[in-house]
XYZ file of N, CA and C in Angstrom:
576
model
N 33.969 33.946 18.222
C 33.905 34.476 16.898
C 33.394 33.425 15.570
N 34.328 32.280 15.759
C 34.446 31.187 14.530
C 32.962 30.200 14.484
N 32.664 30.233 15.594
C 30.975 29.838 15.797
C 30.425 30.469 15.303
N 30.150 31.707 15.221
C 29.327 32.785 14.658
C 29.633 32.415 13.025
N 30.577 32.496 12.820
C 30.520 32.405 11.181
C 30.482 30.973 10.745
N 30.879 29.962 11.414
C 30.378 28.372 11.301
C 28.725 28.838 11.281
N 28.002 28.841 12.315
C 26.635 29.116 12.350
C 26.067 29.976 10.510
N 26.529 30.894 10.680
C 26.389 31.961 9.358
C 26.453 30.924 7.971
N 27.433 30.519 7.940
C 27.615 29.635 6.811
C 26.550 28.554 6.701
N 26.515 27.750 7.845
C 25.379 26.754 8.045
C 23.979 27.046 7.488
N 23.613 28.324 8.210
C 22.405 28.931 7.886
C 22.316 29.274 6.256
N 23.040 30.111 5.908
C 23.439 30.196 4.285
C 22.922 29.068 3.743
N 23.742 27.976 3.864
C 23.852 26.742 3.218
C 22.371 26.371 2.957
N 21.628 26.224 4.297
C 20.538 25.464 4.704
C 19.392 26.422 3.794
N 19.510 27.640 3.705
C 19.028 28.638 2.934
C 18.871 28.224 1.423
N 20.248 28.371 0.919
C 20.641 27.982 -0.285
C 19.415 26.994 -0.835
N 19.970 25.483 -0.158
C 19.650 24.156 -0.266
C 18.055 24.413 -0.412
N 17.453 25.330 0.341
C 15.741 25.187 0.359
C 15.074 26.257 -0.799
N 16.153 27.309 -1.317
C 15.648 27.739 -2.512
C 15.869 26.888 -3.815
N 17.221 26.321 -3.485
C 16.832 25.115 -4.998
C 16.008 24.072 -4.916
N 15.737 23.724 -3.542
C 14.541 22.472 -3.172
C 13.117 22.943 -3.902
N 13.062 24.458 -3.519
C 11.367 25.015 -4.104
C 11.544 24.948 -5.281
N 12.518 25.430 -6.300
C 12.822 25.688 -7.249
C 12.277 24.366 -8.415
N 13.271 23.703 -7.799
C 13.117 22.013 -8.427
C 11.639 21.577 -8.148
N 10.871 21.648 -7.095
C 9.784 21.421 -6.970
C 8.651 22.038 -7.925
N 9.059 23.187 -8.252
C 8.244 24.394 -8.631
C 7.989 23.871 -10.300
N 9.510 23.359 -10.950
C 9.786 22.965 -11.900
C 8.956 21.651 -12.165
N 8.938 20.695 -11.337
C 8.041 19.539 -11.425
C 6.509 19.613 -11.296
N 6.178 20.446 -10.712
C 4.980 20.839 -10.356
C 4.268 21.645 -11.827
N 4.951 22.377 -12.631
C 4.800 22.589 -13.878
C 4.487 21.874 -15.010
N 5.281 20.530 -14.718
C 5.361 19.571 -15.593
C 4.566 18.506 -15.330
N 3.712 18.731 -14.488
C 2.720 17.772 -13.751
C 1.375 17.523 -14.857
N 1.053 18.423 -15.908
C 0.011 18.297 -16.650
C -0.014 17.868 -17.876
N 1.725 17.810 -18.332
C 2.016 16.972 -19.538
C 2.481 15.880 -19.545
N 1.757 14.898 -19.405
C 2.032 13.248 -19.260
C 2.848 12.907 -20.215
N 2.088 13.522 -21.463
C 2.919 12.751 -22.659
C 4.015 13.036 -23.122
N 4.228 14.275 -22.914
C 5.596 14.947 -22.967
C 6.576 14.308 -22.076
N 6.273 14.359 -20.830
C 7.619 13.522 -19.743
C 7.579 12.434 -20.233
N 7.055 11.573 -20.497
C 6.961 10.029 -20.942
C 7.863 9.817 -22.398
N 7.702 11.109 -23.006
C 8.145 10.678 -24.425
C 9.873 11.538 -23.932
N 9.838 12.637 -23.164
C 11.406 12.539 -22.458
C 12.405 11.470 -21.778
N 11.393 11.045 -20.755
C 11.898 9.691 -20.416
C 12.492 8.554 -21.487
N 11.088 8.228 -22.689
C 11.597 7.466 -23.350
C 13.102 7.635 -24.316
N 13.250 9.057 -24.755
C 14.499 9.310 -25.151
C 15.563 9.201 -24.466
N 15.471 9.793 -23.193
C 16.927 9.203 -22.133
C 16.852 7.682 -22.074
N 15.953 7.014 -22.308
C 16.329 5.569 -22.044
C 16.401 5.032 -23.628
N 16.370 5.546 -24.555
C 16.827 5.419 -25.939
C 18.240 5.629 -25.585
N 18.554 6.891 -25.191
C 20.147 7.243 -25.185
C 20.891 6.402 -24.303
N 20.431 5.970 -23.174
C 21.010 4.771 -22.225
C 21.236 3.403 -23.140
N 20.669 3.265 -23.848
C 20.121 1.707 -24.558
C 21.747 1.993 -25.729
N 21.267 3.003 -26.351
C 22.442 3.597 -27.561
C 23.789 3.749 -26.888
N 24.038 3.968 -25.788
C 25.023 4.313 -25.251
C 25.726 2.556 -24.650
N 24.578 1.922 -24.172
C 25.299 0.277 -23.859
C 25.703 0.042 -25.143
N 24.541 -0.247 -26.552
C 25.059 -0.925 -27.218
C 26.254 -0.516 -28.020
N 26.407 0.556 -28.230
C 27.996 1.402 -28.528
C 29.079 0.916 -27.899
N 28.857 1.330 -26.496
C 29.904 0.782 -25.885
C 30.242 -0.680 -25.375
N 29.269 -1.594 -25.740
C 29.476 -2.761 -25.480
C 29.957 -3.196 -23.971
N 29.398 -2.895 -23.167
C 29.712 -2.876 -21.593
C 28.653 -2.412 -20.765
N 28.884 -2.596 -19.738
C 28.006 -2.340 -18.174
C 26.660 -2.926 -18.464
N 26.546 -4.066 -18.370
C 25.413 -4.917 -18.650
C 24.917 -5.181 -16.858
N 25.649 -5.441 -16.411
C 25.305 -5.420 -14.766
C 24.183 -3.991 -14.303
N 24.671 -2.779 -14.986
C 23.972 -1.487 -14.725
C 22.491 -1.898 -15.618
N 22.713 -2.200 -16.520
C 21.267 -2.437 -17.627
C 20.307 -3.189 -16.635
N 21.022 -4.808 -16.308
C 20.225 -5.242 -15.707
C 19.536 -4.823 -14.503
N 20.264 -3.966 -13.715
C 19.775 -3.253 -12.426
C 18.784 -2.413 -13.162
N 18.745 -1.790 -13.707
C 17.785 -0.356 -14.276
C 16.641 -1.283 -14.862
N 16.633 -2.355 -15.770
C 15.421 -3.537 -16.054
C 14.626 -4.051 -14.992
N 15.568 -4.500 -13.779
C 14.897 -5.197 -12.628
C 14.009 -3.640 -12.008
N 14.564 -2.491 -11.950
C 13.940 -1.567 -10.969
C 12.791 -1.093 -11.959
N 12.865 -0.784 -13.097
C 11.614 -0.563 -13.866
C 10.570 -1.324 -14.037
N 11.054 -2.796 -13.836
C 10.191 -3.823 -14.035
C 9.196 -3.608 -12.569
N 10.277 -3.663 -11.358
C 9.504 -3.438 -10.120
C 8.691 -1.900 -9.903
N 8.990 -0.839 -10.510
C 7.729 0.073 -10.773
C 6.952 -0.189 -11.581
N 6.967 -0.830 -12.605
C 5.697 -1.048 -13.343
C 4.837 -2.098 -12.599
N 5.241 -2.974 -12.024
C 4.256 -3.787 -11.079
C 3.568 -2.899 -10.072
N 4.618 -2.347 -9.569
C 3.717 -1.499 -8.352
C 2.776 -0.226 -9.050
N 2.969 0.075 -10.341
C 1.994 0.796 -10.945
C 0.942 0.603 -11.083
N 0.646 -0.969 -11.413
C -0.264 -1.860 -12.225
C -1.131 -2.278 -10.923
N -0.324 -2.379 -9.700
C -1.289 -3.033 -8.477
C -1.675 -1.629 -7.409
N -2.861 -2.514 -7.269
C -4.064 -1.389 -6.234
C -3.421 -0.989 -5.251
N -3.790 -0.137 -4.741
C -3.217 0.543 -3.178
C -3.902 -0.499 -2.339
N -5.105 -0.655 -2.311
C -5.518 -1.825 -1.283
C -5.782 -3.262 -2.115
N -5.075 -4.181 -2.003
C -5.286 -5.353 -2.297
C -6.364 -6.038 -2.420
N -7.142 -6.361 -3.517
C -8.267 -7.140 -2.804
C -8.419 -8.830 -2.304
N -6.954 -9.051 -2.892
C -6.999 -10.456 -2.092
C -6.770 -10.326 -0.376
N -5.991 -9.373 -0.059
C -6.142 -9.063 1.388
C -7.095 -8.804 1.732
N -8.159 -8.285 1.164
C -9.393 -7.665 1.953
C -10.422 -9.162 1.881
N -9.740 -10.027 0.793
C -10.977 -11.212 1.200
C -10.745 -12.375 2.058
N -9.051 -12.074 2.529
C -8.660 -13.009 3.398
C -9.334 -12.510 5.025
N -9.246 -11.077 4.936
C -9.366 -10.321 5.825
C -11.128 -10.880 6.091
N -12.214 -10.829 5.054
C -13.703 -11.038 4.867
C -13.906 -12.411 5.955
N -12.652 -13.360 5.064
C -12.828 -14.805 5.424
C -12.445 -15.027 7.097
N -11.581 -14.548 7.515
C -11.053 -14.615 8.814
C -12.131 -14.259 9.682
N -13.191 -13.186 9.442
C -13.859 -12.422 10.023
C -15.119 -13.601 9.980
N -15.541 -14.194 9.112
C -16.484 -15.219 9.022
C -16.363 -16.441 9.550
N -15.068 -16.505 9.878
C -14.618 -17.932 10.838
C -15.060 -17.562 12.418
N -14.690 -16.289 12.643
C -14.676 -15.812 13.788
C -16.396 -15.756 14.824
N -17.240 -16.011 13.377
C -18.739 -15.686 13.727
C -19.353 -14.542 13.357
N -20.709 -14.381 13.229
C -21.176 -13.406 12.698
C -20.996 -11.690 13.397
N -20.861 -10.625 12.724
C -20.570 -9.785 12.737
C -21.637 -8.670 11.963
N -21.402 -7.250 12.392
C -22.026 -6.362 11.984
C -21.485 -6.147 10.377
N -22.535 -5.651 9.636
C -22.114 -5.364 8.198
C -21.289 -3.817 8.511
N -20.227 -3.853 7.697
C -19.350 -2.477 7.665
C -19.499 -1.662 6.392
N -20.118 -2.525 5.242
C -19.928 -2.252 4.156
C -20.861 -2.445 3.391
N -21.635 -1.894 2.272
C -22.398 -2.251 0.883
C -21.715 -3.182 0.486
N -22.496 -4.236 -0.124
C -21.954 -5.162 -1.195
C -21.387 -4.538 -2.257
N -22.295 -3.832 -2.746
C -22.033 -3.072 -4.117
C -21.416 -1.971 -4.085
N -20.586 -1.630 -3.461
C -19.987 -0.519 -2.815
C -18.817 -0.152 -4.092
N -19.217 1.187 -4.965
C -18.027 1.433 -5.730
C -16.748 1.879 -4.740
N -15.461 1.057 -5.595
C -14.099 1.270 -5.095
C -13.247 1.699 -6.466
N -13.087 3.032 -6.503
C -12.198 3.165 -7.997
C -10.795 2.792 -7.557
N -9.981 2.756 -8.636
C -8.776 1.924 -8.901
C -7.798 3.047 -8.346
N -7.184 2.513 -6.936
C -6.458 3.718 -6.707
C -4.958 2.987 -6.967
N -3.892 3.387 -7.154
C -2.855 2.615 -7.685
C -1.855 2.740 -6.525
N -1.370 1.888 -6.367
C -0.125 1.954 -5.175
C 1.008 3.013 -5.736
N 1.552 2.888 -6.580
C 2.598 3.969 -7.371
C 1.914 4.819 -8.226
N 1.376 6.135 -7.931
C 0.662 6.854 -8.784
C 1.461 7.029 -10.635
N 1.086 7.819 -10.926
C 1.783 7.710 -12.387
C 3.041 8.786 -12.486
N 2.626 9.741 -11.409
C 3.954 11.245 -11.404
C 4.829 10.296 -10.927
N 4.953 9.334 -9.685
C 5.887 8.905 -9.117
C 6.479 8.133 -9.935
N 6.130 7.302 -10.419
C 6.417 6.074 -11.264
C 7.514 6.895 -12.612
N 6.705 8.234 -13.093
C 7.617 9.151 -14.025
C 8.582 9.337 -13.484
N 8.842 10.301 -12.540
C 9.851 10.671 -11.699
C 10.970 9.688 -11.376
N 10.755 8.275 -10.534
C 11.084 7.399 -10.410
C 12.227 6.803 -11.763
N 11.328 6.514 -12.613
C 12.370 5.970 -13.896
C 12.825 6.817 -14.104
N 12.476 7.829 -14.263
C 13.481 8.912 -15.096
C 14.882 9.141 -14.072
N 14.980 9.430 -12.922
C 15.907 9.575 -12.107
C 16.776 8.142 -12.504
N 16.060 6.831 -12.414
C 17.285 5.595 -12.487
C 17.737 5.560 -13.616
N 16.967 5.849 -14.932
C 17.597 6.016 -15.797
C 18.639 6.777 -16.104
N 18.515 8.310 -15.534
C 19.903 9.216 -15.971
C 20.851 8.670 -14.948
N 20.453 8.051 -13.884
C 21.664 7.633 -13.105
C 22.245 6.662 -13.699
N 21.675 5.768 -14.321
C 22.567 4.567 -14.815
C 23.190 4.961 -15.962
N 22.989 6.094 -16.971
C 23.363 6.658 -18.299
C 24.375 7.281 -17.459
N 24.318 8.197 -16.143
C 25.836 8.709 -15.577
C 26.564 7.374 -15.427
N 26.102 6.423 -14.840
C 27.260 5.475 -14.288
C 27.831 4.805 -15.236
N 27.112 4.767 -16.872
C 27.929 4.316 -17.610
C 29.150 4.726 -18.068
N 29.347 6.130 -17.861
C 30.580 6.827 -18.218
C 31.800 6.576 -17.059
N 31.406 5.551 -16.346
C 32.671 5.317 -15.339
C 32.994 3.795 -15.341
N 34.514 3.419 -15.733
C 34.585 1.911 -15.781
C 34.630 1.248 -14.944
N 34.366 1.739 -13.921
C 34.262 1.152 -12.353
C 33.160 -0.030 -12.487
N 32.327 0.918 -12.996
C 30.628 0.214 -13.227
C 30.769 -1.092 -14.326
N 31.688 -1.158 -14.934
C 31.669 -2.032 -16.182
C 32.176 -3.495 -15.343
N 31.434 -4.380 -14.815
C 31.759 -5.358 -14.500
C 31.527 -6.580 -15.757
N 32.655 -6.995 -15.860
C 32.557 -8.012 -16.744
C 31.745 -9.089 -16.522
N 30.580 -9.378 -17.087
C 29.421 -10.494 -17.233
C 29.223 -11.169 -18.398
N 28.360 -11.969 -18.676
C 28.224 -12.626 -19.824
C 26.737 -12.242 -20.119
N 26.747 -11.361 -20.711
C 25.064 -10.490 -20.747
C 23.758 -11.573 -21.473
N 24.465 -12.625 -22.224
C 23.406 -13.525 -22.592
C 22.246 -14.107 -21.459
N 22.990 -14.248 -20.674
C 22.594 -15.065 -19.520
C 21.668 -14.280 -18.587
N 21.961 -12.721 -18.251
C 21.316 -11.682 -17.872
C 20.163 -11.268 -18.549
N 20.041 -11.429 -19.695
C 18.842 -11.161 -20.429
C 18.066 -12.171 -20.240
N 18.147 -13.419 -20.450
C 17.622 -14.678 -20.495
C 16.546 -14.500 -19.246
N 17.504 -14.485 -18.102
C 17.194 -14.497 -16.770
C 15.890 -13.240 -16.872
N 16.323 -11.793 -17.215
C 15.614 -11.148 -16.636
C 13.857 -11.306 -17.796
N 14.407 -11.978 -19.015
C 13.218 -12.397 -19.650
C 12.137 -13.362 -18.979
N 12.909 -14.211 -18.172
C 11.907 -15.183 -17.551
C 11.063 -14.586 -16.716
N 12.153 -13.856 -15.885
C 11.609 -13.162 -14.725
C 10.600 -12.038 -15.038
N 10.508 -11.563 -16.036
C 9.468 -10.425 -16.490
C 8.098 -11.693 -16.708
N 8.397 -12.628 -17.504
C 7.409 -13.264 -17.908
C 6.796 -14.153 -16.893
N 7.253 -14.246 -15.919
C 6.671 -14.818 -14.913
C 5.901 -14.155 -14.064
N 6.468 -12.550 -13.411
C 6.029 -11.461 -13.095
C 4.487 -11.131 -13.357
N 4.763 -11.301 -15.106
C 3.968 -10.395 -15.877
C 2.592 -11.108 -15.533
N 2.806 -12.705 -15.786
C 1.468 -13.384 -16.131
C 1.129 -13.670 -14.728
N 1.738 -13.819 -13.418
C 1.065 -13.607 -11.916
C 0.094 -12.290 -11.871
N 0.717 -11.389 -12.521
C -0.078 -9.851 -12.256
C -1.201 -9.834 -13.006
N -1.318 -10.332 -13.951
C -2.469 -10.880 -14.786
C -3.353 -11.443 -14.386
N -2.846 -12.812 -13.911
C -3.848 -13.713 -13.264
C -4.534 -12.522 -12.138
N -3.867 -12.157 -11.105
C -4.200 -11.475 -9.899
C -5.445 -10.257 -10.682
N -5.231 -9.644 -12.029
C -6.141 -8.782 -12.430
C -7.358 -9.268 -12.861
N -7.293 -10.502 -13.347
C -8.717 -10.924 -13.834
C -9.137 -11.799 -12.768
N -8.322 -12.291 -11.636
C -9.182 -13.081 -10.504
C -9.941 -12.239 -9.636
N -9.672 -10.956 -9.592
C -9.940 -9.857 -8.489
C -10.846 -8.595 -9.600
N -10.976 -8.735 -10.918
C -11.667 -8.101 -11.637
C -11.297 -6.692 -11.534
N -10.027 -6.535 -11.492
C -9.548 -4.800 -12.181
C -8.751 -4.713 -12.718
N -9.090 -3.482 -13.174
C -8.169 -2.956 -14.835
C -7.279 -1.896 -14.079
N -5.935 -1.727 -14.493
C -5.524 -0.599 -13.963
C -5.240 0.643 -15.058
N -5.819 0.584 -16.202
C -5.990 1.811 -17.256
C -7.265 1.933 -17.388
N -7.315 3.268 -17.841
C -8.157 3.991 -17.762
C -8.821 3.880 -19.506
N -9.759 3.222 -19.821
C -9.748 2.922 -21.324
C -10.882 4.190 -21.889
N -11.259 5.089 -21.102
C -12.052 6.381 -21.785
C -13.158 6.234 -21.319
N -13.988 7.313 -21.498
C -15.621 7.258 -21.177
C -16.379 6.291 -22.087
N -17.392 5.746 -21.154
C -18.115 4.544 -21.895
C -19.158 5.186 -22.518
N -19.566 4.946 -23.583
C -20.887 4.993 -24.377
C -21.684 4.032 -24.145
N -22.859 4.058 -23.680
C -23.870 3.339 -23.405
C -24.993 3.305 -24.408
N -25.278 4.479 -25.572
C -26.104 4.349 -26.326
C -25.746 5.048 -27.485
N -26.439 5.344 -28.652
C -25.336 5.734 -29.661
C -25.676 7.218 -29.398
N -25.132 8.031 -29.628
C -24.869 9.542 -29.289
C -25.757 10.208 -30.119
N -26.461 11.218 -29.774
C -27.319 11.702 -30.164
C -26.933 13.422 -30.198
N -26.849 14.170 -31.063
C -26.977 15.703 -31.268
C -27.738 16.321 -31.076
N -28.195 17.716 -30.024
C -29.272 18.221 -30.172
C -29.087 19.333 -30.463
N -29.745 19.835 -31.117
C -29.699 21.498 -32.042
C -30.262 22.436 -31.216
N -30.006 23.507 -31.173
C -31.193 24.795 -30.172
C -31.285 25.704 -30.838
């Protein structure tokens, strides 16, 4: 009898969990087209976190960890899914092995596909900021550190990482941002 009650309560719990997961996914799906508003909300959340840190004068380790995580997400957002440097290495090794049949045209169009799509970038950044804000309310996470060292180290890490990423972008000629539709000539309006 106890086994039946335990199975029913487990099934009820799993059913409720599935319902909540579907509701949450529906909310996420509904917010997908509103890119600008999603990022504004994340910016406000990040601003609240920074305000909390500045007013409370603590939780610098959490701030540092959040900064490193957001930098990591940003780099994944800027990086192409298929790294051109790896493709060139593969082509060079094939050249050393001898001639082979062509597998693709030299001028093949390759759209820029991100390693981390914008929605996942936003969702991960928002979750991380919310978790960091939540952690800033517990003194167990307020580890005493000399914050200027963390700030200087983060700035150096950011500069070196971004310089390397920009050099990679220039070397392999890709731009991770859509700069809008290109106009090739003067626009002319036709009247009907």
